[in-house]
Amino acid sequence: MGLLSPFNLVWLFGSLAVLVLIYLRARARTTIDVSSLMLFEEIGAPVVQRRMFRLDALFWLEAAALSALSLALAGLYLTVLRPIELHRTHAMVFDLGAAMGAREGNQSRLDHARSEALAIVSRAPADTRFSIIGYALGARVIHAETSDRAVIRSALMSLEAAAVAPRPAALKAALIRAREATAIDLFTDRAPASSMVADALDPARLKLHLVGAPAENIAIVSLAPGTPGIRQGHCVVRSFAQHAVRAVLTIESDRGERLTAPIVIEPDEEAVVPFGPLAHGGLVHAQLTAPDDALAADNQRWAYVAPGDSKTRALVLSADAAVRDDLSRILLGINQNLTVAAFDPAQYRASANDSYALVVMHNCYLPGLHAPAILLIFPPAPGEAGITVRGTIAGVELHNQSRREAAAEPLSFAQVREVALGPQDGILAQSVAAAGRPAIPLAAIGTYRDERVGLIAFDVRDRLLLNPDDLDALLLTVHLIKRLTAPQSLEVVATGAYVTIPTTGAVTVIDPNRHEEKLSADRSGHAGFTALSAGRYRVTTPAGETSVYANYFNEDESNLSAGPETVPAADTAARPGHQSLPMTMGMESLEVWLVAIAILALLAESILLTGEWWRRRIPRYV
Amino acid sequence: MLEVRAFEPDFLRRLDRLALAIKRARSGRVGQRTLGRIQGIGIELENFKSYAEGDDLRFLDWNAMARLDDLLIRTYRATRQVEVTILIDASASMGVPKTDDKLGFALLLGSALAYMGMGESDAVRIVTFAMRRGAMQLARTGFYSRRELYPDLKPFVLGVRPEGITQLAAMTDQLLLERRAPGLLVLISDFLVDPADYENALTRLAAARHEIKAIHVMGDHESSGNFSAGMLRLRDSESGTIREVAMTADSADRYRRRVETMAQRLRDFCQRHAITYVRAFGAASVDQVITREFPRLGVVV
């Protein structure tokens, strides 16, 4: 407690002196000169005892009013312990993973989180600055710090859940971005690991808001369209519900084929629904319809199967017999309708009647071969088909963006061609940049003289593609072959994938939620976007329209039965409120309270005086 | 400053038709004060009577005897000159309350009576009295018997200030020491003294064969008892004694009863001693007192 202006205490004492003088003056009897006291002999003596001070309620009320005003003038304040800049900056971190889009009644988990956040914004002091950070694949500052409530509310309303599983690294990055704030609120349906939170910031400053209740969900895990005319396709459906669920699975292709299969799936089980074989192939769409299904993103899936027949031929050229064998198996695995011819390039003699849908050349290049799709694997120098080979590098590590396990063994290639791509080529994979060496493309796809040309820069000898420990290489190769043989106007990707579109001009992307986005080509002639929603993206380029179908399934994220987890002990201790925030001694001015006390005292005094006047009602003169 | 009115022509004009009433002679000395209409040496012929033995032959009307052949003695109205002393209480109590201007009221009445007395060629003087600094002080004017000299009283009248204590007995002592012939004494006071004091004074003055007229003056507020309600601190204007009273409606009634009781006691005393008592309460009633009360009570004719 102290005074901001001790000099003003003079006013206090002066006011009290004035009070005493006024009081004495008021108490002083009126002295009247009379001609003779004989005239008053019959009037009795006053019954009221005469006192200089009458310490009645009026005196104390007047004293209280004057004292309060004087202390207010002197600037009386209290010294209080308060957190430094308590709640002055407030970061709200939102989990924007797929599970946050799970519906509970008419609202999603994200809607519940949004409601809590709006309540926090409404309760906060006017000068509190809010920032909003979202995370899923990565962390993103949706709105920087501002105290404009309308902007904050607008930003909160704009939040949408993505059809991807939130990455722990994204959460950590989001918390790191929020750690400058004095208060941090995390809205999620799953409690983060305490250790990860502790790495990012002081857990005591984090207030965890767990939203959502256990919900039922069934999802399409995979869709294998089979081989047209040869092999059945099948669709795998998994239940994350706590009881048996009836659903209807509809599978249809863009060639008019349709299958509707009602299924009953037990809790925590998978159902494999066979269909086909398809007669024509093409784009296959599976749609799962179930009542009370909380998550819609994993209820549909797309797959493309080449509409081939037995006349479709592929040529594999490699000096290594093992490589020829591996590649042939892979091609047949991708499309059993293919007729694969494998040759040593030194022995291959091209004829005019040879027509191939796909030519795969490993460590060789025959310029006379033409096909709609050509795959060059570990191309030799100096390179052809728009590719320039600069040299060979040993010990190159694959940069796998989708790898979650940081501790997983990275895939290294013994030999990799360092190539220079054409401007229209899209890179599907590249190496990890090392000291003194930038990342180099490991897999790419492009167009050369109206032919689609694919590139795999690493050597696939030594059974690389069929080695179970090097599965990423096989997946990358299969993906590239599928891309290479698929129509250019159609692409099926997983949500979270970065989709690149070769273009020479502006690109318009309309996502499944009908949001339109304008993209422009970069210097390499590509425009790209990340498919965060499950469904069809319509990409319009000057060359035409391309459809990108994004499939979503994540086992952890689709399992909604667990509901919000128990908050870890460390977080629970931190929840009640910022005890460990740095504290400082602050001044709490009491002026408003003092003035209020003075006003109340004066009001009470007026009421007392009015009451006394009403009670006595004695005429002024007698 | 009511006394100023005493010298206003309009006020004096209304007094011209009034004269002091004097009831009986107190002295038989020729050429000196006599009261009443008696025969005697004078210049104004009053009547004739038949000569009787012993009559002063100087008053025998020789012309009448020549014409009527009868001895007739002329009688004259005796020369009458009465000393009129107007005693005005100038103590401090006459100045309180100021709004009433009791002293001004008393001076106005006294001056009016003096003017009327001068109109009858009576020797009139004004005397103010009050006990000041332990001694009775009487301030006197000379005797004026001509009305045209009336304005000479103005400086004296206007110079009177209320001060000192009322002690009528002491005033009487001083007055009787003058050993003047019996005359008319007009005592104007608030009589706020011990009744024994005024009784002593009036008794002794009456015993000295003076004709006494007592005029009891009080102010409007003083007589009506209009005081602020509540606790009052009262200070006696003469003694300085302070007393606190709780002024309520009941107290005011008691006050008014006290005023009436004192006035009644004075009036009763005056009646018992053939003293003319005039109650003059309130300066506002000055015209009514002079033109109605004074004639009705025989102060003036």
mmCIF file of N, CA, C and O in Angstrom, chain A residues 28-48 50 616 618-622, chain B residues 93 96 102 192-193 222 225-229 231 233-237 241 243-244 247-248 251 254-255 258-259 262:
data_model
loop_
_atom_site.group_PDB
_atom_site.id
_atom_site.type_symbol
_atom_site.label_atom_id
_atom_site.label_comp_id
_atom_site.label_asym_id
_atom_site.label_seq_id
_atom_site.Cartn_x
_atom_site.Cartn_y
_atom_site.Cartn_z
ATOM 1 N N ALA A 28 -22.198 24.728 16.927
ATOM 2 C CA ALA A 28 -22.231 25.948 17.734
ATOM 3 C C ALA A 28 -23.669 26.488 17.776
ATOM 4 O O ALA A 28 -24.334 26.594 16.754
ATOM 5 N N ARG A 29 -24.103 26.839 18.986
ATOM 6 C CA ARG A 29 -25.463 27.341 19.124
ATOM 7 C C ARG A 29 -25.536 28.769 18.627
ATOM 8 O O ARG A 29 -24.614 29.546 18.766
ATOM 9 N N THR A 30 -26.651 29.134 18.100
ATOM 10 C CA THR A 30 -26.861 30.503 17.650
ATOM 11 C C THR A 30 -27.020 31.400 18.878
ATOM 12 O O THR A 30 -27.856 31.147 19.739
ATOM 13 N N THR A 31 -26.178 32.405 18.951
ATOM 14 C CA THR A 31 -26.259 33.322 20.079
ATOM 15 C C THR A 31 -27.134 34.502 19.690
ATOM 16 O O THR A 31 -26.866 35.189 18.703
ATOM 17 N N ILE A 32 -28.158 34.703 20.476
ATOM 18 C CA ILE A 32 -29.118 35.761 20.164
ATOM 19 C C ILE A 32 -29.119 36.757 21.319
ATOM 20 O O ILE A 32 -29.238 36.368 22.489
ATOM 21 N N ASP A 33 -28.958 38.023 20.971
ATOM 22 C CA ASP A 33 -29.053 39.064 21.990
ATOM 23 C C ASP A 33 -30.527 39.354 22.249
ATOM 24 O O ASP A 33 -31.290 39.601 21.306
ATOM 25 N N VAL A 34 -30.868 39.278 23.494
ATOM 26 C CA VAL A 34 -32.252 39.598 23.865
ATOM 27 C C VAL A 34 -32.225 40.762 24.850
ATOM 28 O O VAL A 34 -31.219 41.029 25.510
ATOM 29 N N SER A 35 -33.352 41.435 24.918
ATOM 30 C CA SER A 35 -33.405 42.610 25.789
ATOM 31 C C SER A 35 -33.240 42.230 27.252
ATOM 32 O O SER A 35 -32.557 42.919 28.004
ATOM 33 N N SER A 36 -33.864 41.126 27.628
ATOM 34 C CA SER A 36 -33.708 40.697 29.016
ATOM 35 C C SER A 36 -34.038 39.219 29.116
ATOM 36 O O SER A 36 -34.980 38.747 28.478
ATOM 37 N N LEU A 37 -33.259 38.545 29.922
ATOM 38 C CA LEU A 37 -33.534 37.119 30.121
ATOM 39 C C LEU A 37 -34.747 36.909 31.017
ATOM 40 O O LEU A 37 -35.215 35.782 31.180
ATOM 41 N N MET A 38 -35.274 38.022 31.588
ATOM 42 C CA MET A 38 -36.475 37.880 32.411
ATOM 43 C C MET A 38 -37.627 37.285 31.603
ATOM 44 O O MET A 38 -38.484 36.588 32.145
ATOM 45 N N LEU A 39 -37.611 37.633 30.328
ATOM 46 C CA LEU A 39 -38.709 37.158 29.483
ATOM 47 C C LEU A 39 -38.661 35.643 29.282
ATOM 48 O O LEU A 39 -39.647 35.032 28.876
ATOM 49 N N PHE A 40 -37.498 35.030 29.520
ATOM 50 C CA PHE A 40 -37.347 33.595 29.251
ATOM 51 C C PHE A 40 -37.331 32.768 30.536
ATOM 52 O O PHE A 40 -36.956 31.606 30.508
ATOM 53 N N GLU A 41 -37.717 33.412 31.603
ATOM 54 C CA GLU A 41 -37.616 32.703 32.882
ATOM 55 C C GLU A 41 -38.492 31.470 32.944
ATOM 56 O O GLU A 41 -38.182 30.516 33.646
ATOM 57 N N GLU A 42 -39.579 31.505 32.224
ATOM 58 C CA GLU A 42 -40.502 30.369 32.316
ATOM 59 C C GLU A 42 -40.158 29.259 31.329
ATOM 60 O O GLU A 42 -40.829 28.238 31.271
ATOM 61 N N ILE A 43 -39.116 29.493 30.544
ATOM 62 C CA ILE A 43 -38.705 28.452 29.592
ATOM 63 C C ILE A 43 -37.668 27.578 30.257
ATOM 64 O O ILE A 43 -36.691 28.077 30.806
ATOM 65 N N GLY A 44 -37.889 26.252 30.175
ATOM 66 C CA GLY A 44 -36.996 25.337 30.858
ATOM 67 C C GLY A 44 -35.633 25.274 30.208
ATOM 68 O O GLY A 44 -35.434 25.674 29.060
ATOM 69 N N ALA A 45 -34.711 24.725 30.967
ATOM 70 C CA ALA A 45 -33.353 24.545 30.458
ATOM 71 C C ALA A 45 -33.357 23.454 29.383
ATOM 72 O O ALA A 45 -34.200 22.568 29.382
ATOM 73 N N PRO A 46 -32.426 23.519 28.466
ATOM 74 C CA PRO A 46 -32.388 22.489 27.415
ATOM 75 C C PRO A 46 -32.112 21.123 28.017
ATOM 76 O O PRO A 46 -31.298 20.969 28.913
ATOM 77 N N VAL A 47 -32.820 20.144 27.494
ATOM 78 C CA VAL A 47 -32.646 18.797 28.020
ATOM 79 C C VAL A 47 -31.504 18.078 27.338
ATOM 80 O O VAL A 47 -31.025 17.055 27.779
ATOM 81 N N VAL A 48 -31.110 18.602 26.196
ATOM 82 C CA VAL A 48 -30.043 17.951 25.451
ATOM 83 C C VAL A 48 -28.698 18.355 26.021
ATOM 84 O O VAL A 48 -28.425 19.530 26.208
ATOM 85 N N ARG A 50 -25.076 19.302 26.126
ATOM 86 C CA ARG A 50 -24.293 20.046 25.163
ATOM 87 C C ARG A 50 -22.929 19.402 25.023
ATOM 88 O O ARG A 50 -22.245 19.147 26.004
ATOM 89 N N ARG A 616 -38.962 14.818 12.340
ATOM 90 C CA ARG A 616 -39.153 15.923 13.271
ATOM 91 C C ARG A 616 -40.211 16.895 12.771
ATOM 92 O O ARG A 616 -41.125 17.274 13.489
ATOM 93 N N ILE A 618 -40.379 20.021 12.443
ATOM 94 C CA ILE A 618 -40.616 21.162 13.336
ATOM 95 C C ILE A 618 -40.563 22.430 12.496
ATOM 96 O O ILE A 618 -39.675 22.588 11.663
ATOM 97 N N PRO A 619 -41.497 23.340 12.698
ATOM 98 C CA PRO A 619 -41.446 24.579 11.914
ATOM 99 C C PRO A 619 -40.168 25.342 12.205
ATOM 100 O O PRO A 619 -39.600 25.274 13.298
ATOM 101 N N ARG A 620 -39.747 26.079 11.227
ATOM 102 C CA ARG A 620 -38.494 26.801 11.349
ATOM 103 C C ARG A 620 -38.569 27.860 12.448
ATOM 104 O O ARG A 620 -37.634 28.060 13.194
ATOM 105 N N TYR A 621 -39.687 28.524 12.515
ATOM 106 C CA TYR A 621 -39.847 29.542 13.535
ATOM 107 C C TYR A 621 -41.011 29.179 14.426
ATOM 108 O O TYR A 621 -41.980 28.557 13.974
ATOM 109 N N VAL A 622 -40.884 29.558 15.663
ATOM 110 C CA VAL A 622 -41.953 29.227 16.605
ATOM 111 C C VAL A 622 -42.506 30.514 17.167
ATOM 112 O O VAL A 622 -41.907 31.569 17.034
ATOM 113 N N SER B 93 -31.187 47.489 26.678
ATOM 114 C CA SER B 93 -32.335 46.648 26.327
ATOM 115 C C SER B 93 -33.249 47.336 25.324
ATOM 116 O O SER B 93 -33.994 46.669 24.606
ATOM 117 N N VAL B 96 -32.504 46.290 21.665
ATOM 118 C CA VAL B 96 -32.577 44.869 21.305
ATOM 119 C C VAL B 96 -34.027 44.433 21.304
ATOM 120 O O VAL B 96 -34.747 44.768 22.272
ATOM 121 N N LYS B 102 -36.696 49.610 19.318
ATOM 122 C CA LYS B 102 -37.518 50.094 20.444
ATOM 123 C C LYS B 102 -37.148 51.509 20.867
ATOM 124 O O LYS B 102 -38.006 52.336 21.180
ATOM 125 N N LEU B 192 -38.186 46.412 31.606
ATOM 126 C CA LEU B 192 -37.624 45.067 31.803
ATOM 127 C C LEU B 192 -36.679 45.116 32.994
ATOM 128 O O LEU B 192 -35.467 44.974 32.889
ATOM 129 N N VAL B 193 -37.279 45.375 34.112
ATOM 130 C CA VAL B 193 -36.536 45.432 35.368
ATOM 131 C C VAL B 193 -37.337 44.669 36.405
ATOM 132 O O VAL B 193 -38.481 44.272 36.172
ATOM 133 N N GLU B 222 -40.122 41.049 19.706
ATOM 134 C CA GLU B 222 -39.908 40.809 21.135
ATOM 135 C C GLU B 222 -41.211 40.416 21.821
ATOM 136 O O GLU B 222 -41.242 39.497 22.647
ATOM 137 N N GLY B 225 -42.564 36.938 20.284
ATOM 138 C CA GLY B 225 -41.770 35.740 20.568
ATOM 139 C C GLY B 225 -41.379 34.958 19.336
ATOM 140 O O GLY B 225 -41.387 33.728 19.354
ATOM 141 N N ASN B 226 -41.018 35.608 18.274
ATOM 142 C CA ASN B 226 -40.582 34.915 17.054
ATOM 143 C C ASN B 226 -39.084 34.627 17.129
ATOM 144 O O ASN B 226 -38.265 35.506 16.942
ATOM 145 N N PHE B 227 -38.783 33.400 17.419
ATOM 146 C CA PHE B 227 -37.380 32.980 17.485
ATOM 147 C C PHE B 227 -37.195 31.723 16.651
ATOM 148 O O PHE B 227 -38.157 30.992 16.387
ATOM 149 N N SER B 228 -35.953 31.490 16.272
ATOM 150 C CA SER B 228 -35.659 30.252 15.543
ATOM 151 C C SER B 228 -35.907 29.063 16.452
ATOM 152 O O SER B 228 -35.622 29.108 17.652
ATOM 153 N N ALA B 229 -36.397 28.026 15.853
ATOM 154 C CA ALA B 229 -36.618 26.810 16.616
ATOM 155 C C ALA B 229 -35.287 26.122 16.874
ATOM 156 O O ALA B 229 -34.337 26.270 16.108
ATOM 157 N N MET B 231 -32.077 24.762 19.578
ATOM 158 C CA MET B 231 -31.311 25.187 20.735
ATOM 159 C C MET B 231 -30.811 26.605 20.510
ATOM 160 O O MET B 231 -30.131 26.882 19.524
ATOM 161 N N ARG B 233 -28.912 30.118 22.078
ATOM 162 C CA ARG B 233 -27.989 30.643 23.077
ATOM 163 C C ARG B 233 -28.352 32.119 23.229
ATOM 164 O O ARG B 233 -28.187 32.902 22.293
ATOM 165 N N LEU B 234 -28.858 32.479 24.403
ATOM 166 C CA LEU B 234 -29.385 33.830 24.614
ATOM 167 C C LEU B 234 -28.417 34.639 25.475
ATOM 168 O O LEU B 234 -27.837 34.133 26.436
ATOM 169 N N ARG B 235 -28.269 35.869 25.047
ATOM 170 C CA ARG B 235 -27.387 36.750 25.826
ATOM 171 C C ARG B 235 -28.178 37.994 26.241
ATOM 172 O O ARG B 235 -28.752 38.674 25.388
ATOM 173 N N ASP B 236 -28.196 38.241 27.527
ATOM 174 C CA ASP B 236 -28.895 39.418 28.057
ATOM 175 C C ASP B 236 -28.146 40.662 27.604
ATOM 176 O O ASP B 236 -26.941 40.803 27.821
ATOM 177 N N SER B 237 -28.861 41.568 26.979
ATOM 178 C CA SER B 237 -28.200 42.733 26.377
ATOM 179 C C SER B 237 -27.613 43.663 27.427
ATOM 180 O O SER B 237 -26.680 44.409 27.143
ATOM 181 N N THR B 241 -25.347 38.169 30.540
ATOM 182 C CA THR B 241 -25.540 36.784 30.990
ATOM 183 C C THR B 241 -26.024 35.926 29.825
ATOM 184 O O THR B 241 -26.869 36.343 29.044
ATOM 185 N N ARG B 243 -27.622 32.313 28.488
ATOM 186 C CA ARG B 243 -28.446 31.185 28.913
ATOM 187 C C ARG B 243 -28.896 30.435 27.663
ATOM 188 O O ARG B 243 -29.162 31.051 26.632
ATOM 189 N N GLU B 244 -28.946 29.142 27.785
ATOM 190 C CA GLU B 244 -29.390 28.326 26.650
ATOM 191 C C GLU B 244 -30.798 27.835 26.896
ATOM 192 O O GLU B 244 -31.132 27.406 28.002
ATOM 193 N N MET B 247 -35.818 26.189 22.223
ATOM 194 C CA MET B 247 -36.978 26.932 21.743
ATOM 195 C C MET B 247 -37.869 25.996 20.931
ATOM 196 O O MET B 247 -37.488 25.520 19.875
ATOM 197 N N THR B 248 -39.002 25.759 21.487
ATOM 198 C CA THR B 248 -39.995 24.953 20.805
ATOM 199 C C THR B 248 -41.298 25.740 20.786
ATOM 200 O O THR B 248 -41.370 26.882 21.279
ATOM 201 N N SER B 251 -42.213 26.399 24.259
ATOM 202 C CA SER B 251 -41.384 27.449 24.855
ATOM 203 C C SER B 251 -41.838 28.820 24.385
ATOM 204 O O SER B 251 -41.873 29.788 25.165
ATOM 205 N N ARG B 254 -44.808 29.835 26.315
ATOM 206 C CA ARG B 254 -44.420 30.278 27.665
ATOM 207 C C ARG B 254 -43.850 31.691 27.630
ATOM 208 O O ARG B 254 -44.115 32.507 28.509
ATOM 209 N N TYR B 255 -43.053 31.960 26.605
ATOM 210 C CA TYR B 255 -42.461 33.292 26.476
ATOM 211 C C TYR B 255 -43.551 34.367 26.358
ATOM 212 O O TYR B 255 -43.529 35.406 27.027
ATOM 213 N N ARG B 258 -45.260 35.028 29.458
ATOM 214 C CA ARG B 258 -44.406 35.802 30.362
ATOM 215 C C ARG B 258 -44.475 37.292 30.033
ATOM 216 O O ARG B 258 -44.571 38.134 30.939
ATOM 217 N N VAL B 259 -44.487 37.622 28.776
ATOM 218 C CA VAL B 259 -44.580 39.018 28.364
ATOM 219 C C VAL B 259 -45.912 39.613 28.840
ATOM 220 O O VAL B 259 -45.969 40.728 29.404
ATOM 221 N N MET B 262 -45.963 40.152 32.664
ATOM 222 C CA MET B 262 -45.198 41.327 33.108
ATOM 223 C C MET B 262 -45.938 42.624 32.784
ATOM 224 O O MET B 262 -45.990 43.564 33.600
#
